[in-house]
Amino acid sequence: MAKLYYPLEAVESRFEAKGSEFISHLVALEGFGDFVAQMRLKHFKAVHFVTSSRGFNAQGQIEESFSDDGEPKGTSGMPTLKVLRGFDLIECGLLVVRYFGGVKLGTGGLVRAYTQSAKEVIAKAQEQGALQAYIPKDSRTIQIPFAVFSQVEYLAKKFEVGISQKEFLENGVHLKLEASFENLQAFLEKIESLLY
């Protein structure tokens, strides 16, 4: 699998073709639907809100979606999705807001305009350092004795392991951990050496 990237922050760019203005937004997938709804309110005079997105489902498979939002079929949503694929982006949403400029672009012109608009917002994200390599996360649940809890917390920070849940029980502490596969494995090996 190619190295994948995701946006750390929202990025916006503008592109013009024959009087039509294309405003592109590259954002994190989480909250993308709400973001699109906000942009529809902000740009209430715009005629099209074309979207595409890529993300992982619960089984770790890539799910993709797109919408032409009234543009001729295949001229906008799919071309922007292809750009997301081409730049190996994941866990992201791309919205292109179009203000019609009075001149019809034709199907070829629309494909070129939406493709260019998507490429420009991604290029801007790259220039700004707003894209980061995606590292798949692994999660585990462990139970440890109270006596080693503070050491485990220290090691979690050292190995960049997130503790997403702590539950103090009668016989120890129940922890839910999240980290990259490599960091989590190294951390668990270290914990094992503490316990045995």
mmCIF file of C-alpha atoms in Angstrom:
data_model
loop_
_atom_site.group_PDB
_atom_site.id
_atom_site.type_symbol
_atom_site.label_atom_id
_atom_site.label_comp_id
_atom_site.label_asym_id
_atom_site.label_seq_id
_atom_site.Cartn_x
_atom_site.Cartn_y
_atom_site.Cartn_z
ATOM 1 C CA MET A 1 0.000 0.000 0.000
ATOM 2 C CA ALA A 2 1.260 3.475 -0.857
ATOM 3 C CA LYS A 3 1.992 5.919 1.927
ATOM 4 C CA LEU A 4 -1.222 7.782 2.727
ATOM 5 C CA TYR A 5 -1.718 11.344 3.970
ATOM 6 C CA TYR A 6 -4.473 13.210 5.796
ATOM 7 C CA PRO A 7 -5.142 16.919 6.412
ATOM 8 C CA LEU A 8 -4.136 18.328 9.797
ATOM 9 C CA GLU A 9 -6.159 21.493 9.234
ATOM 10 C CA ALA A 10 -8.691 22.914 6.807
ATOM 11 C CA VAL A 11 -7.225 24.499 3.663
ATOM 12 C CA GLU A 12 -9.025 26.719 1.143
ATOM 13 C CA SER A 13 -8.084 27.839 -2.364
ATOM 14 C CA ARG A 14 -9.804 29.671 -5.219
ATOM 15 C CA PHE A 15 -9.752 28.991 -8.934
ATOM 16 C CA GLU A 16 -11.497 30.781 -11.805
ATOM 17 C CA ALA A 17 -12.561 29.436 -15.210
ATOM 18 C CA LYS A 18 -14.505 31.553 -17.729
ATOM 19 C CA GLY A 19 -15.990 33.727 -15.009
ATOM 20 C CA SER A 20 -17.048 30.854 -12.737
ATOM 21 C CA GLU A 21 -15.391 30.850 -9.328
ATOM 22 C CA PHE A 22 -14.447 27.549 -7.704
ATOM 23 C CA ILE A 23 -13.693 27.663 -3.974
ATOM 24 C CA SER A 24 -12.086 24.423 -2.775
ATOM 25 C CA HIS A 25 -11.877 23.212 0.807
ATOM 26 C CA LEU A 26 -9.786 20.238 1.952
ATOM 27 C CA VAL A 27 -10.775 19.179 5.476
ATOM 28 C CA ALA A 28 -10.633 16.228 7.860
ATOM 29 C CA LEU A 29 -13.322 13.617 7.218
ATOM 30 C CA GLU A 30 -14.612 13.812 10.786
ATOM 31 C CA GLY A 31 -17.273 16.504 10.771
ATOM 32 C CA PHE A 32 -17.240 16.838 6.964
ATOM 33 C CA GLY A 33 -21.041 16.723 6.686
ATOM 34 C CA ASP A 34 -21.389 19.566 9.195
ATOM 35 C CA PHE A 35 -18.705 21.545 7.362
ATOM 36 C CA VAL A 36 -20.580 21.194 4.053
ATOM 37 C CA ALA A 37 -23.804 22.341 5.750
ATOM 38 C CA GLN A 38 -22.014 25.428 7.132
ATOM 39 C CA MET A 39 -20.584 26.271 3.707
ATOM 40 C CA ARG A 40 -24.054 25.977 2.133
ATOM 41 C CA LEU A 41 -25.230 28.656 4.566
ATOM 42 C CA LYS A 42 -22.155 30.830 4.068
ATOM 43 C CA HIS A 43 -22.214 30.594 0.253
ATOM 44 C CA PHE A 44 -25.994 30.658 -0.200
ATOM 45 C CA LYS A 45 -25.659 32.278 -3.651
ATOM 46 C CA ALA A 46 -23.422 29.492 -4.985
ATOM 47 C CA VAL A 47 -24.995 27.059 -7.453
ATOM 48 C CA HIS A 48 -23.111 23.799 -6.769
ATOM 49 C CA PHE A 49 -21.493 22.153 -3.752
ATOM 50 C CA VAL A 50 -19.489 19.238 -5.149
ATOM 51 C CA THR A 51 -18.071 16.780 -2.619
ATOM 52 C CA SER A 52 -15.732 13.814 -2.526
ATOM 53 C CA SER A 53 -14.287 11.916 0.409
ATOM 54 C CA ARG A 54 -12.105 8.971 1.370
ATOM 55 C CA GLY A 55 -11.845 7.232 4.717
ATOM 56 C CA PHE A 56 -11.489 3.912 6.475
ATOM 57 C CA ASN A 57 -14.507 1.925 7.624
ATOM 58 C CA ALA A 58 -14.605 -0.204 10.791
ATOM 59 C CA GLN A 59 -13.020 -3.136 8.922
ATOM 60 C CA GLY A 60 -10.055 -1.029 7.787
ATOM 61 C CA GLN A 61 -11.212 -0.856 4.162
ATOM 62 C CA ILE A 62 -11.194 2.399 2.215
ATOM 63 C CA GLU A 63 -14.658 3.834 1.593
ATOM 64 C CA GLU A 64 -15.130 6.581 -0.967
ATOM 65 C CA SER A 65 -18.032 8.837 -1.841
ATOM 66 C CA PHE A 66 -18.754 11.756 -4.140
ATOM 67 C CA SER A 67 -21.585 13.998 -5.267
ATOM 68 C CA ASP A 68 -21.965 16.032 -8.465
ATOM 69 C CA ASP A 69 -24.648 18.187 -6.768
ATOM 70 C CA GLY A 70 -26.530 18.986 -9.954
ATOM 71 C CA GLU A 71 -23.553 19.219 -12.311
ATOM 72 C CA PRO A 72 -23.723 16.830 -15.298
ATOM 73 C CA LYS A 73 -23.007 13.264 -14.166
ATOM 74 C CA GLY A 74 -19.304 12.435 -13.946
ATOM 75 C CA THR A 75 -18.055 16.000 -14.478
ATOM 76 C CA SER A 76 -17.273 17.044 -10.917
ATOM 77 C CA GLY A 77 -17.517 14.614 -7.985
ATOM 78 C CA MET A 78 -15.670 11.717 -9.601
ATOM 79 C CA PRO A 79 -12.867 13.924 -11.012
ATOM 80 C CA THR A 80 -12.224 15.399 -7.546
ATOM 81 C CA LEU A 81 -12.285 11.907 -6.007
ATOM 82 C CA LYS A 82 -9.688 10.795 -8.571
ATOM 83 C CA VAL A 83 -7.475 13.690 -7.465
ATOM 84 C CA LEU A 84 -7.785 12.584 -3.814
ATOM 85 C CA ARG A 85 -6.759 9.074 -4.891
ATOM 86 C CA GLY A 86 -3.896 10.383 -7.026
ATOM 87 C CA PHE A 87 -2.429 12.296 -4.087
ATOM 88 C CA ASP A 88 -2.912 9.286 -1.751
ATOM 89 C CA LEU A 89 -5.175 11.219 0.619
ATOM 90 C CA ILE A 90 -7.275 9.487 3.258
ATOM 91 C CA GLU A 91 -9.608 10.476 6.114
ATOM 92 C CA CYS A 92 -10.468 13.660 4.247
ATOM 93 C CA GLY A 93 -13.288 15.460 2.533
ATOM 94 C CA LEU A 94 -13.044 17.817 -0.428
ATOM 95 C CA LEU A 95 -15.722 20.419 -1.093
ATOM 96 C CA VAL A 96 -15.741 22.608 -4.190
ATOM 97 C CA VAL A 97 -18.209 25.501 -4.093
ATOM 98 C CA ARG A 98 -19.049 26.870 -7.548
ATOM 99 C CA TYR A 99 -20.373 30.309 -8.347
ATOM 100 C CA PHE A 100 -21.630 30.308 -11.936
ATOM 101 C CA GLY A 101 -20.023 33.033 -14.042
ATOM 102 C CA GLY A 102 -22.511 33.123 -16.907
ATOM 103 C CA VAL A 103 -20.540 31.014 -19.405
ATOM 104 C CA LYS A 104 -21.210 27.275 -19.719
ATOM 105 C CA LEU A 105 -17.989 25.273 -19.549
ATOM 106 C CA GLY A 106 -19.202 22.078 -21.252
ATOM 107 C CA THR A 107 -18.502 18.621 -19.865
ATOM 108 C CA GLY A 108 -14.790 18.675 -20.686
ATOM 109 C CA GLY A 109 -14.421 22.166 -19.269
ATOM 110 C CA LEU A 110 -16.174 21.167 -16.051
ATOM 111 C CA VAL A 111 -13.939 18.112 -15.597
ATOM 112 C CA ARG A 112 -10.827 20.257 -16.133
ATOM 113 C CA ALA A 113 -12.051 23.032 -13.812
ATOM 114 C CA TYR A 114 -13.007 20.720 -10.935
ATOM 115 C CA THR A 115 -9.823 18.674 -11.355
ATOM 116 C CA GLN A 116 -7.666 21.808 -11.331
ATOM 117 C CA SER A 117 -9.522 23.236 -8.356
ATOM 118 C CA ALA A 118 -8.919 20.025 -6.365
ATOM 119 C CA LYS A 119 -5.237 19.911 -7.348
ATOM 120 C CA GLU A 120 -4.719 23.522 -6.290
ATOM 121 C CA VAL A 121 -6.162 23.107 -2.796
ATOM 122 C CA ILE A 122 -4.022 19.987 -2.257
ATOM 123 C CA ALA A 123 -0.906 21.794 -3.535
ATOM 124 C CA LYS A 124 -1.658 24.621 -1.098
ATOM 125 C CA ALA A 125 -2.049 22.094 1.737
ATOM 126 C CA GLN A 126 1.343 20.609 0.822
ATOM 127 C CA GLU A 127 2.987 24.059 0.739
ATOM 128 C CA GLN A 128 1.543 24.924 4.153
ATOM 129 C CA GLY A 129 2.637 21.605 5.676
ATOM 130 C CA ALA A 130 -1.016 20.788 6.370
ATOM 131 C CA LEU A 131 -0.726 17.145 5.247
ATOM 132 C CA GLN A 132 0.668 14.446 7.495
ATOM 133 C CA ALA A 133 1.521 10.819 6.865
ATOM 134 C CA TYR A 134 -1.296 8.550 7.997
ATOM 135 C CA ILE A 135 -0.196 5.923 10.486
ATOM 136 C CA PRO A 136 -2.762 3.190 11.120
ATOM 137 C CA LYS A 137 -3.651 2.865 14.791
ATOM 138 C CA ASP A 138 -3.929 -0.331 16.766
ATOM 139 C CA SER A 139 -5.759 -0.667 20.056
ATOM 140 C CA ARG A 140 -5.511 -3.089 22.955
ATOM 141 C CA THR A 141 -7.045 -3.496 26.349
ATOM 142 C CA ILE A 142 -4.848 -4.564 29.262
ATOM 143 C CA GLN A 143 -5.184 -4.937 33.007
ATOM 144 C CA ILE A 144 -2.271 -4.075 35.285
ATOM 145 C CA PRO A 145 -1.671 -4.082 39.049
ATOM 146 C CA PHE A 146 -2.008 -0.764 40.909
ATOM 147 C CA ALA A 147 1.680 -0.963 41.889
ATOM 148 C CA VAL A 148 2.911 -0.386 38.307
ATOM 149 C CA PHE A 149 0.268 2.116 37.165
ATOM 150 C CA SER A 150 2.468 5.229 37.424
ATOM 151 C CA GLN A 151 5.303 3.459 35.564
ATOM 152 C CA VAL A 152 2.875 2.378 32.838
ATOM 153 C CA GLU A 153 1.615 5.962 32.442
ATOM 154 C CA TYR A 154 5.201 7.196 32.123
ATOM 155 C CA LEU A 155 6.048 4.520 29.549
ATOM 156 C CA ALA A 156 2.865 5.278 27.602
ATOM 157 C CA LYS A 157 4.075 8.861 27.106
ATOM 158 C CA LYS A 158 7.582 7.677 26.239
ATOM 159 C CA PHE A 159 6.304 5.207 23.602
ATOM 160 C CA GLU A 160 3.612 7.622 22.305
ATOM 161 C CA VAL A 161 0.797 5.320 23.368
ATOM 162 C CA GLY A 162 -2.534 6.947 24.123
ATOM 163 C CA ILE A 163 -4.591 5.782 27.076
ATOM 164 C CA SER A 164 -8.151 6.341 25.902
ATOM 165 C CA GLN A 165 -9.852 4.718 28.879
ATOM 166 C CA LYS A 166 -8.906 4.024 32.523
ATOM 167 C CA GLU A 167 -11.028 1.948 34.861
ATOM 168 C CA PHE A 168 -9.929 1.354 38.445
ATOM 169 C CA LEU A 169 -11.113 -2.048 39.642
ATOM 170 C CA GLU A 170 -10.654 -4.015 42.876
ATOM 171 C CA ASN A 171 -7.703 -5.992 41.551
ATOM 172 C CA GLY A 172 -5.980 -3.435 39.299
ATOM 173 C CA VAL A 173 -6.393 -0.914 36.522
ATOM 174 C CA HIS A 174 -8.095 -1.696 33.217
ATOM 175 C CA LEU A 175 -6.620 0.385 30.336
ATOM 176 C CA LYS A 176 -7.597 0.848 26.715
ATOM 177 C CA LEU A 177 -4.535 1.763 24.642
ATOM 178 C CA GLU A 178 -4.118 3.244 21.150
ATOM 179 C CA ALA A 179 -0.950 3.754 19.117
ATOM 180 C CA SER A 180 0.784 2.777 15.922
ATOM 181 C CA PHE A 181 1.262 -0.985 15.685
ATOM 182 C CA GLU A 182 5.043 -0.704 16.195
ATOM 183 C CA ASN A 183 4.807 1.624 19.211
ATOM 184 C CA LEU A 184 2.119 -0.479 20.842
ATOM 185 C CA GLN A 185 4.116 -3.701 20.419
ATOM 186 C CA ALA A 186 7.282 -2.138 21.885
ATOM 187 C CA PHE A 187 5.264 -0.685 24.776
ATOM 188 C CA LEU A 188 3.587 -4.029 25.563
ATOM 189 C CA GLU A 189 6.963 -5.804 25.553
ATOM 190 C CA LYS A 190 8.286 -3.246 28.044
ATOM 191 C CA ILE A 191 5.188 -3.661 30.247
ATOM 192 C CA GLU A 192 5.664 -7.424 30.175
ATOM 193 C CA SER A 193 9.217 -6.999 31.483
ATOM 194 C CA LEU A 194 7.819 -4.895 34.364
ATOM 195 C CA LEU A 195 5.288 -7.546 35.305
ATOM 196 C CA TYR A 196 7.317 -10.745 34.944
#
